[in-house]
mmCIF file of C-alpha atoms in Angstrom:
data_model
loop_
_atom_site.group_PDB
_atom_site.id
_atom_site.type_symbol
_atom_site.label_atom_id
_atom_site.label_comp_id
_atom_site.label_asym_id
_atom_site.label_seq_id
_atom_site.Cartn_x
_atom_site.Cartn_y
_atom_site.Cartn_z
ATOM 1 C CA UNK A 168 -33.773 24.376 -22.260
ATOM 2 C CA UNK A 169 -36.300 21.596 -22.872
ATOM 3 C CA UNK A 170 -33.744 19.442 -24.692
ATOM 4 C CA UNK A 171 -31.303 19.788 -21.786
ATOM 5 C CA UNK A 172 -33.990 18.686 -19.307
ATOM 6 C CA UNK A 173 -34.823 15.659 -21.466
ATOM 7 C CA UNK A 174 -31.135 14.662 -21.551
ATOM 8 C CA UNK A 175 -30.854 15.062 -17.789
ATOM 9 C CA UNK A 176 -33.958 12.899 -17.253
ATOM 10 C CA UNK A 177 -32.548 10.232 -19.587
ATOM 11 C CA UNK A 178 -29.229 10.284 -17.705
ATOM 12 C CA UNK A 179 -31.036 9.763 -14.409
ATOM 13 C CA UNK A 180 -32.996 6.760 -15.667
ATOM 14 C CA UNK A 181 -29.868 4.955 -16.966
ATOM 15 C CA UNK A 182 -27.996 2.614 -14.607
ATOM 16 C CA UNK A 183 -25.079 4.311 -12.877
ATOM 17 C CA UNK A 184 -21.686 3.137 -14.126
ATOM 18 C CA UNK A 185 -18.790 2.939 -11.730
ATOM 19 C CA UNK A 186 -16.445 0.674 -9.859
ATOM 20 C CA UNK A 187 -18.327 -1.463 -7.362
ATOM 21 C CA UNK A 188 -17.204 -4.123 -4.904
ATOM 22 C CA UNK A 189 -20.461 -6.060 -4.832
ATOM 23 C CA UNK A 190 -21.073 -9.722 -5.580
ATOM 24 C CA UNK A 191 -24.421 -8.929 -7.175
ATOM 25 C CA UNK A 192 -23.038 -9.232 -10.712
ATOM 26 C CA UNK A 193 -21.453 -12.645 -10.107
ATOM 27 C CA UNK A 194 -23.026 -15.996 -10.898
ATOM 28 C CA UNK A 195 -24.053 -18.610 -8.374
ATOM 29 C CA UNK A 196 -21.860 -21.619 -7.580
ATOM 30 C CA UNK A 197 -24.099 -23.729 -9.820
ATOM 31 C CA UNK A 198 -23.568 -21.318 -12.730
ATOM 32 C CA UNK A 199 -27.005 -19.722 -12.655
ATOM 33 C CA UNK A 200 -27.506 -15.966 -12.847
ATOM 34 C CA UNK A 201 -28.616 -14.034 -9.770
ATOM 35 C CA UNK A 202 -31.562 -11.668 -10.076
ATOM 36 C CA UNK A 203 -30.802 -7.929 -9.703
ATOM 37 C CA UNK A 204 -33.080 -6.885 -6.864
ATOM 38 C CA UNK A 205 -31.537 -3.468 -6.154
ATOM 39 C CA UNK A 206 -29.337 -0.827 -7.744
ATOM 40 C CA UNK A 207 -25.766 -0.126 -6.721
ATOM 41 C CA UNK A 208 -25.355 1.068 -3.160
ATOM 42 C CA UNK A 209 -22.925 3.611 -1.742
ATOM 43 C CA UNK A 210 -21.349 1.040 0.606
ATOM 44 C CA UNK A 211 -20.525 -1.196 -2.392
ATOM 45 C CA UNK A 212 -18.545 1.602 -4.030
ATOM 46 C CA UNK A 213 -14.952 1.146 -5.184
ATOM 47 C CA UNK A 214 -12.431 3.732 -6.328
ATOM 48 C CA UNK A 215 -9.795 3.927 -9.028
ATOM 49 C CA UNK A 216 -6.331 2.790 -7.999
ATOM 50 C CA UNK A 217 -3.820 5.473 -7.060
ATOM 51 C CA UNK A 218 -1.027 4.353 -9.452
ATOM 52 C CA UNK A 219 1.607 5.895 -7.148
ATOM 53 C CA UNK A 220 4.667 7.163 -9.028
ATOM 54 C CA UNK A 221 8.176 8.098 -7.867
ATOM 55 C CA UNK A 222 8.488 11.856 -7.364
ATOM 56 C CA UNK A 223 8.021 14.701 -4.898
ATOM 57 C CA UNK A 224 5.495 13.726 -2.214
ATOM 58 C CA UNK A 225 1.885 14.351 -3.273
ATOM 59 C CA UNK A 226 -0.835 12.885 -1.022
ATOM 60 C CA UNK A 227 -4.580 13.536 -1.297
ATOM 61 C CA UNK A 228 -7.047 12.940 1.537
ATOM 62 C CA UNK A 229 -10.049 10.787 0.582
ATOM 63 C CA UNK A 230 -13.241 10.820 2.634
ATOM 64 C CA UNK A 231 -14.454 7.318 3.432
ATOM 65 C CA UNK A 232 -17.446 5.689 5.076
ATOM 66 C CA UNK A 233 -18.218 7.054 8.518
ATOM 67 C CA UNK A 234 -16.340 10.291 7.863
ATOM 68 C CA UNK A 235 -12.952 8.582 8.164
ATOM 69 C CA UNK A 236 -10.116 9.850 6.011
ATOM 70 C CA UNK A 237 -7.681 7.737 4.018
ATOM 71 C CA UNK A 238 -4.595 9.254 2.453
ATOM 72 C CA UNK A 239 -4.057 8.409 -1.210
ATOM 73 C CA UNK A 240 -0.395 8.740 -2.258
ATOM 74 C CA UNK A 241 -0.110 9.914 -5.850
ATOM 75 C CA UNK A 242 3.661 10.487 -5.730
ATOM 76 C CA UNK A 243 6.268 9.359 -3.202
ATOM 77 C CA UNK A 244 10.037 9.676 -3.009
ATOM 78 C CA UNK A 245 10.763 8.118 0.408
ATOM 79 C CA UNK A 246 9.717 5.032 2.330
ATOM 80 C CA UNK A 247 10.363 3.101 5.533
ATOM 81 C CA UNK A 248 12.530 0.084 4.687
ATOM 82 C CA UNK A 249 13.623 -2.756 6.932
ATOM 83 C CA UNK A 250 16.843 -4.771 6.712
ATOM 84 C CA UNK A 251 15.743 -7.992 8.358
ATOM 85 C CA UNK A 252 19.078 -9.727 8.945
ATOM 86 C CA UNK A 253 20.582 -6.641 10.607
ATOM 87 C CA UNK A 254 17.396 -5.723 12.518
ATOM 88 C CA UNK A 255 17.534 -2.185 11.128
ATOM 89 C CA UNK A 256 14.704 0.022 9.816
ATOM 90 C CA UNK A 257 15.344 3.437 8.245
ATOM 91 C CA UNK A 258 13.473 6.003 6.181
ATOM 92 C CA UNK A 259 15.288 6.177 2.838
ATOM 93 C CA UNK A 260 14.875 7.538 -0.671
ATOM 94 C CA UNK A 261 13.321 5.347 -3.382
ATOM 95 C CA UNK A 262 15.464 5.458 -6.522
ATOM 96 C CA UNK A 263 13.784 3.121 -9.002
ATOM 97 C CA UNK A 264 11.316 0.268 -9.498
ATOM 98 C CA UNK A 265 13.395 -2.738 -10.545
ATOM 99 C CA UNK A 266 10.902 -5.625 -10.836
ATOM 100 C CA UNK A 267 7.204 -6.315 -10.534
ATOM 101 C CA UNK A 268 5.887 -9.855 -10.771
ATOM 102 C CA UNK A 269 2.370 -8.792 -11.731
ATOM 103 C CA UNK A 270 3.069 -6.475 -14.671
ATOM 104 C CA UNK A 271 6.132 -5.215 -16.592
ATOM 105 C CA UNK A 272 4.220 -2.048 -17.488
ATOM 106 C CA UNK A 273 4.409 -1.033 -13.816
ATOM 107 C CA UNK A 274 8.216 -1.309 -13.966
ATOM 108 C CA UNK A 275 8.444 0.808 -17.124
ATOM 109 C CA UNK A 276 6.195 3.541 -15.706
ATOM 110 C CA UNK A 277 7.913 3.306 -12.247
ATOM 111 C CA UNK A 278 4.638 2.681 -10.432
ATOM 112 C CA UNK A 279 4.849 1.832 -6.728
ATOM 113 C CA UNK A 280 2.558 -1.010 -5.669
ATOM 114 C CA UNK A 281 2.584 -3.668 -2.997
ATOM 115 C CA UNK A 282 5.248 -6.360 -3.536
ATOM 116 C CA UNK A 283 7.196 -4.295 -6.095
ATOM 117 C CA UNK A 284 10.988 -4.668 -5.897
ATOM 118 C CA UNK A 285 12.535 -1.207 -5.563
ATOM 119 C CA UNK A 286 16.065 0.161 -5.492
ATOM 120 C CA UNK A 287 16.741 2.399 -2.482
ATOM 121 C CA UNK A 288 19.428 4.840 -1.401
ATOM 122 C CA UNK A 289 21.221 2.918 1.357
ATOM 123 C CA UNK A 290 23.625 5.662 2.479
ATOM 124 C CA UNK A 291 21.861 6.324 5.800
ATOM 125 C CA UNK A 292 21.746 2.588 6.605
ATOM 126 C CA UNK A 293 25.460 2.183 5.825
ATOM 127 C CA UNK A 294 26.271 5.319 7.852
ATOM 128 C CA UNK A 295 24.416 3.866 10.842
ATOM 129 C CA UNK A 296 26.509 0.685 10.714
ATOM 130 C CA UNK A 297 29.822 2.470 10.219
ATOM 131 C CA UNK A 298 29.113 4.846 13.144
ATOM 132 C CA UNK A 299 28.165 2.140 15.652
ATOM 133 C CA UNK A 300 31.024 0.208 17.308
ATOM 134 C CA UNK A 301 31.162 -3.593 16.991
ATOM 135 C CA UNK A 302 29.279 -5.585 19.610
ATOM 136 C CA UNK A 303 31.274 -6.727 22.629
ATOM 137 C CA UNK A 304 31.813 -10.495 22.793
ATOM 138 C CA UNK A 305 32.043 -12.372 26.092
ATOM 139 C CA UNK A 306 33.226 -15.885 26.796
ATOM 140 C CA UNK A 307 31.051 -18.283 28.774
ATOM 141 C CA UNK A 308 33.243 -17.869 31.893
ATOM 142 C CA UNK A 309 32.994 -14.052 31.777
ATOM 143 C CA UNK A 310 29.195 -14.207 31.475
ATOM 144 C CA UNK A 311 28.903 -16.604 34.430
ATOM 145 C CA UNK A 312 31.120 -14.429 36.610
ATOM 146 C CA UNK A 313 29.105 -11.305 35.742
ATOM 147 C CA UNK A 314 25.787 -13.066 36.434
ATOM 148 C CA UNK A 315 26.944 -14.635 39.718
ATOM 149 C CA UNK A 316 28.228 -11.286 41.065
ATOM 150 C CA UNK A 317 24.995 -9.489 40.177
ATOM 151 C CA UNK A 318 22.506 -12.135 41.288
ATOM 152 C CA UNK A 319 24.066 -13.759 44.351
ATOM 153 C CA UNK A 320 21.662 -15.499 46.690
#
């Protein structure tokens, strides 16, 4: 029991390792080292990245500063995708990660990160366009006659 207490005391005296978002460890603009005037603080804490994979939806709640809750996605199979030229946004299935500019390892492991190029199932988007009729086209004369009849002074 005494040896365990000694190990616990030694663990408490060592600096705490972990991911931190402080600038305390960085050098000054001139290149000089900054003095360490305090230990790591809770508000400087960082967390490991989620490394979100493609699969059945698995989301964990994470308690943050002030009691707020963030939702960390560990696996996802759907997403909200926008087709800019057609002004169309639909929730569709994610099929595969095709390209990632930052790291090829993320493509091989099918990890979903910001700015990753993904392949999606576009059946619902295509179905939306095939179901909707084509837009009516009016000539300039037809538009003027409609406007003048509605808004006559």
